[in-house]
Short mmCIF file of C-alpha atoms in Angstrom, two decimals:
data_model
loop_
_atom_site.label_atom_id
_atom_site.label_comp_id
_atom_site.label_asym_id
_atom_site.label_seq_id
_atom_site.Cartn_x
_atom_site.Cartn_y
_atom_site.Cartn_z
CA MET F 1 -45.31 60.22 76.05
CA ALA F 2 -43.31 57.78 78.41
CA GLN F 3 -42.43 54.35 77.28
CA PRO F 4 -42.91 51.48 79.18
CA THR F 5 -39.29 50.42 81.52
CA THR F 6 -37.14 47.49 81.06
CA ASP F 7 -38.80 46.27 84.23
CA GLY F 8 -41.61 46.58 83.33
CA ASP F 9 -41.84 44.29 80.74
CA SER F 10 -40.37 41.48 82.27
CA THR F 11 -42.22 41.89 85.04
CA GLY F 12 -45.59 41.52 82.47
CA MET F 13 -43.48 39.26 79.83
CA SER F 14 -43.62 37.22 83.28
CA ALA F 15 -47.37 37.38 83.97
CA VAL F 16 -48.32 35.99 80.40
CA THR F 17 -45.84 33.53 81.08
CA LYS F 18 -46.93 32.23 84.05
CA ALA F 19 -51.13 32.30 82.68
CA THR F 20 -49.57 30.65 80.04
CA ARG F 21 -48.50 27.57 82.01
CA VAL F 22 -51.61 27.50 84.46
CA LEU F 23 -53.34 26.75 81.64
CA GLU F 24 -51.44 24.34 79.85
CA CYS F 25 -51.56 22.26 82.94
CA LEU F 26 -54.98 22.94 82.76
CA ALA F 27 -55.58 21.87 79.21
CA GLU F 28 -53.33 18.71 79.40
CA ARG F 29 -53.99 17.18 83.69
CA GLY F 30 -58.20 18.57 83.78
CA GLU F 31 -59.84 19.98 86.84
CA LEU F 32 -56.89 20.98 89.65
CA THR F 33 -56.68 22.72 92.72
CA ALA F 34 -55.10 25.70 93.42
CA ALA F 35 -51.89 23.63 95.55
CA GLU F 36 -51.87 21.34 93.40
CA LEU F 37 -51.39 23.97 90.22
CA ALA F 38 -47.94 25.26 92.59
CA GLY F 39 -47.16 21.69 92.95
CA GLY F 40 -46.76 20.55 89.64
CA LEU F 41 -45.65 24.91 88.17
CA ASP F 42 -43.60 24.98 91.35
CA GLU F 43 -44.77 28.61 92.13
CA PRO F 44 -45.99 30.15 95.39
CA ILE F 45 -49.97 29.01 96.31
CA THR F 46 -50.28 33.30 96.75
CA THR F 47 -49.08 33.61 93.28
CA ILE F 48 -51.31 30.87 91.83
CA TYR F 49 -54.09 32.12 93.87
CA ARG F 50 -53.82 35.73 92.07
CA MET F 51 -53.45 34.44 88.80
CA LEU F 52 -56.17 32.16 89.58
CA GLY F 53 -57.84 35.25 90.09
CA ASN F 54 -57.36 37.29 87.05
CA LEU F 55 -58.31 33.65 84.39
CA GLU F 56 -61.33 33.80 86.32
CA SER F 57 -62.41 37.37 85.47
CA ILE F 58 -62.49 36.91 81.72
CA GLY F 59 -63.69 33.75 81.37
CA TRP F 60 -60.30 31.31 81.15
CA ILE F 61 -61.62 29.43 84.32
CA GLU F 62 -64.20 28.06 86.11
CA ARG F 63 -64.66 26.41 89.02
CA GLY F 64 -64.30 22.72 88.97
CA ASP F 65 -66.68 19.95 89.99
CA ARG F 66 -64.66 18.62 93.22
CA LYS F 67 -64.08 18.77 96.32
CA GLY F 68 -61.48 21.22 97.49
CA ALA F 69 -62.44 23.75 95.20
CA PRO F 70 -60.70 23.02 91.55
CA VAL F 71 -60.31 25.35 88.53
CA ARG F 72 -60.62 24.11 84.94
CA LEU F 73 -60.33 25.69 81.85
CA GLY F 74 -63.58 27.91 80.95
CA ILE F 75 -66.27 28.06 78.55
CA ASP F 76 -65.19 31.24 76.86
CA LEU F 77 -61.57 29.75 76.34
CA VAL F 78 -62.70 27.07 75.01
CA ALA F 79 -64.49 29.02 72.01
CA ILE F 80 -61.42 31.26 71.45
CA GLY F 81 -59.70 28.46 70.20
CA GLN F 82 -62.74 27.20 68.42
CA ALA F 83 -62.52 30.62 67.16
CA VAL F 84 -58.75 29.38 66.04
CA GLU F 85 -59.45 26.28 64.95
CA SER F 86 -62.57 27.49 61.80
CA SER F 87 -60.12 30.21 60.94
CA LEU F 88 -57.41 27.89 59.62
CA ASP F 89 -58.16 27.27 56.05
CA LEU F 90 -56.98 23.87 55.26
CA ARG F 91 -56.41 24.28 51.57
CA ALA F 92 -54.71 27.76 52.18
CA ALA F 93 -52.14 26.05 54.43
CA ALA F 94 -51.04 23.36 52.75
CA ARG F 95 -51.35 25.29 48.51
CA LEU F 96 -47.62 26.31 49.77
CA SER F 97 -46.71 22.55 49.96
CA LEU F 98 -48.99 20.74 46.96
CA ALA F 99 -46.71 23.32 45.29
CA ARG F 100 -43.40 22.80 45.89
CA LEU F 101 -44.27 18.85 45.51
CA ALA F 102 -45.21 19.33 42.05
CA GLU F 103 -42.10 21.83 41.19
CA GLU F 104 -39.26 19.48 42.58
CA THR F 105 -41.17 16.11 40.86
CA ALA F 106 -42.90 18.14 38.34
CA GLU F 107 -45.55 15.06 39.07
CA THR F 108 -49.55 16.54 40.06
CA VAL F 109 -50.04 16.62 43.58
CA TYR F 110 -53.76 16.85 45.39
CA LEU F 111 -55.85 17.19 48.56
CA CYS F 112 -58.07 15.50 49.46
CA VAL F 113 -60.94 15.89 52.47
CA PRO F 114 -62.96 13.01 54.01
CA ASP F 115 -66.89 12.73 53.37
CA GLY F 116 -69.21 10.50 54.86
CA GLN F 117 -67.52 6.78 53.05
CA ARG F 118 -65.74 8.47 50.77
CA ALA F 119 -62.66 11.04 50.06
CA VAL F 120 -62.78 14.50 48.04
CA CYS F 121 -60.03 16.17 46.01
CA ILE F 122 -60.74 20.13 46.65
CA GLU F 123 -56.80 21.37 45.71
CA ARG F 124 -54.60 19.83 43.22
CA VAL F 125 -51.31 21.42 41.34
CA ASP F 126 -51.25 19.83 38.43
CA GLY F 127 -47.24 18.83 36.97
CA LYS F 128 -46.63 17.72 34.06
CA TYR F 129 -48.92 14.88 32.94
CA THR F 130 -51.56 16.08 34.29
CA ARG F 131 -53.71 12.79 33.08
CA THR F 132 -51.98 10.69 35.73
CA ALA F 133 -54.20 12.32 38.60
CA GLU F 134 -56.15 9.81 39.97
CA LEU F 135 -58.58 12.88 40.96
CA THR F 136 -59.77 16.17 39.63
CA ILE F 137 -61.39 19.16 42.11
CA GLY F 138 -64.23 17.97 43.29
CA GLY F 139 -63.74 13.97 41.97
CA SER F 140 -64.08 11.97 45.09
CA LEU F 141 -63.37 8.41 45.63
CA PRO F 142 -64.48 5.43 48.75
CA LEU F 143 -62.05 5.35 51.67
CA HIS F 144 -60.67 1.55 50.49
CA GLN F 145 -59.63 3.18 47.35
CA GLY F 146 -56.45 4.93 46.31
CA ALA F 147 -53.63 6.14 47.98
CA GLY F 148 -55.28 9.66 49.37
CA PRO F 149 -58.06 8.17 51.17
CA LYS F 150 -56.78 5.40 51.71
CA ALA F 151 -53.98 7.56 54.01
CA ILE F 152 -57.43 9.05 55.33
CA LEU F 153 -58.91 5.79 57.13
CA ALA F 154 -56.06 4.11 57.90
CA PHE F 155 -55.47 6.86 60.36
CA SER F 156 -58.89 7.46 61.27
CA PRO F 157 -59.98 6.34 64.65
CA ALA F 158 -60.43 2.89 65.50
CA ASP F 159 -64.20 3.20 65.37
CA VAL F 160 -64.41 5.08 61.99
CA ARG F 161 -62.25 1.87 60.48
CA GLU F 162 -64.87 -0.86 61.48
CA ASN F 163 -68.13 0.98 60.74
CA TYR F 164 -66.99 1.70 57.19
CA ILE F 165 -65.39 -1.69 57.18
CA ARG F 166 -68.81 -3.34 58.26
CA ALA F 167 -70.87 -1.11 55.90
CA LEU F 168 -68.29 -2.68 53.00
CA ARG F 169 -70.12 -6.25 54.36
CA ALA F 170 -72.96 -5.43 54.27
CA SER F 171 -72.89 -3.28 51.67
CA GLN F 172 -76.19 -4.53 49.04
CA SER F 173 -74.13 -3.78 45.51
CA ASN F 174 -70.78 -4.54 46.27
CA PRO F 175 -70.26 -6.50 49.06
CA ILE F 176 -66.68 -7.50 50.24
CA THR F 177 -66.10 -10.83 51.17
CA GLU F 178 -64.44 -11.25 54.20
CA PRO F 179 -61.10 -12.58 53.59
CA GLN F 180 -60.49 -9.35 51.88
CA ALA F 181 -62.22 -7.29 54.58
CA THR F 182 -59.41 -9.26 56.89
CA GLY F 183 -57.17 -8.12 54.01
CA LEU F 184 -57.86 -4.63 54.11
CA GLU F 185 -57.63 -4.74 57.94
CA ARG F 186 -54.01 -5.58 57.70
CA GLU F 187 -53.49 -3.20 55.03
CA LEU F 188 -54.89 0.01 56.92
CA ALA F 189 -52.70 -1.60 59.99
CA SER F 190 -49.32 -1.89 57.20
CA ILE F 191 -51.04 2.29 56.53
CA ARG F 192 -50.22 2.81 59.74
CA ALA F 193 -46.85 1.85 60.55
CA ALA F 194 -45.25 2.88 57.56
CA GLY F 195 -46.87 6.71 57.80
CA ILE F 196 -47.27 6.72 53.93
CA VAL F 197 -49.51 4.57 51.64
CA GLU F 198 -48.15 3.31 47.72
CA SER F 199 -50.41 2.61 45.29
CA ASP F 200 -49.38 0.92 41.89
CA GLY F 201 -52.20 1.31 39.37
CA ASP F 202 -54.43 0.36 42.43
CA ILE F 203 -56.85 2.84 40.54
CA THR F 204 -55.23 3.90 36.74
CA PRO F 205 -52.74 0.93 35.45
CA GLY F 206 -49.50 2.26 34.71
CA VAL F 207 -49.90 4.76 38.00
CA PHE F 208 -48.10 4.29 41.66
CA SER F 209 -48.91 7.30 43.89
CA THR F 210 -47.74 7.75 47.04
CA ALA F 211 -50.10 9.97 49.78
CA ALA F 212 -49.66 10.21 53.56
CA PRO F 213 -51.76 12.00 55.91
CA VAL F 214 -52.97 15.78 57.30
CA MET F 215 -53.19 15.14 60.72
CA ASP F 216 -54.39 19.10 63.02
CA HIS F 217 -54.22 19.99 66.18
CA ARG F 218 -56.32 17.32 68.56
CA GLY F 219 -54.16 14.69 66.36
CA GLU F 220 -56.51 13.49 64.27
CA VAL F 221 -56.30 12.69 60.55
CA ILE F 222 -58.52 15.56 58.49
CA ALA F 223 -57.21 15.22 55.14
CA SER F 224 -54.02 13.21 53.30
CA ILE F 225 -51.78 14.61 50.45
CA THR F 226 -51.21 12.10 47.53
CA LEU F 227 -48.63 12.22 44.67
CA SER F 228 -49.75 11.23 41.01
CA ALA F 229 -46.68 9.47 38.72
CA LEU F 230 -46.68 8.01 36.00
CA LYS F 231 -44.69 3.98 36.15
CA ALA F 232 -41.91 4.14 34.35
CA GLU F 233 -40.09 0.59 33.82
CA ASN F 234 -37.53 0.17 37.07
CA ASP F 235 -38.69 3.15 38.30
CA ALA F 236 -37.31 3.82 42.23
CA ARG F 237 -38.70 7.38 42.12
CA ASP F 238 -41.74 5.87 44.59
CA ARG F 239 -38.86 5.45 47.30
CA GLU F 240 -38.53 9.06 46.74
CA PHE F 241 -41.58 10.50 46.79
CA GLY F 242 -42.57 8.90 50.06
CA LYS F 243 -40.41 11.17 51.60
CA LEU F 244 -41.46 13.90 49.86
CA VAL F 245 -45.01 13.53 50.62
CA ARG F 246 -44.26 12.72 54.59
CA ARG F 247 -42.11 15.39 54.20
CA GLU F 248 -45.12 17.92 53.32
CA ALA F 249 -47.87 16.49 54.95
CA ALA F 250 -46.00 16.98 58.07
CA THR F 251 -45.20 20.94 57.11
CA VAL F 252 -49.28 21.20 56.88
CA SER F 253 -49.87 19.36 59.73
CA THR F 254 -47.28 21.29 62.12
CA THR F 255 -49.13 24.14 60.58
CA LEU F 256 -52.25 23.42 61.62
CA GLY F 257 -51.08 23.07 65.39
CA TYR F 258 -50.64 19.14 65.41
CA HIS F 259 -47.13 17.85 67.17
CA ASP F 260 -45.59 14.71 67.48
CA GLY F 261 -46.81 12.16 70.39
CA SER F 262 -50.38 13.62 69.16
CA ARG F 263 -51.80 10.43 67.92
#
């Protein structure tokens, strides 16, 4: 069987690269005309027309609503993106990072995800002192309690945070006061500025925990990674733990398609 020539491979890759640039441009800017794409990508208008015809024939772009025959990403491409998203297993993506943290520190690490107004532990790797973990698999805490839940709440959209605090104020069983609500808002702002949460005995006396958010490809928080340890006198490990947890949370976020600047 004859082998493809180098020139043929190069031409094919060039077409794929150009198509990718067209799709990326539409994803970033929405509806665009062929002329706008040609100008933005510095490509001949004839090349853009040919590329758009090919992409429309497979359903990856469709006609837009503005005047001037604009195009936008097609529903078939959106479906492909959703299929890829649903195939990503958060637990699988985080497992290596959790194991690495537990091995490096000999402490317990766990992964939490939001579930309504609570955060649920869905994965955990035990360290030497397993009793230090605030959550077992399947256990949960309110979003404003504990390092892991707070990391999720702090990086949630503003309306989610506001609605949560409003619900705490209106709680029938254990409502928070206005000063407490203001204090929680300030704490969440500080967490967003720092990028991590540090909890010293908030849930279990003598235990400190450090957590960082895990972001998806849209820049939205979908989980948190927490490292939990016994607090020793003159213990400075929390500073080291912050760097380690931030590193692994960033690693998992990148695996899920997150890029700095998305949020």
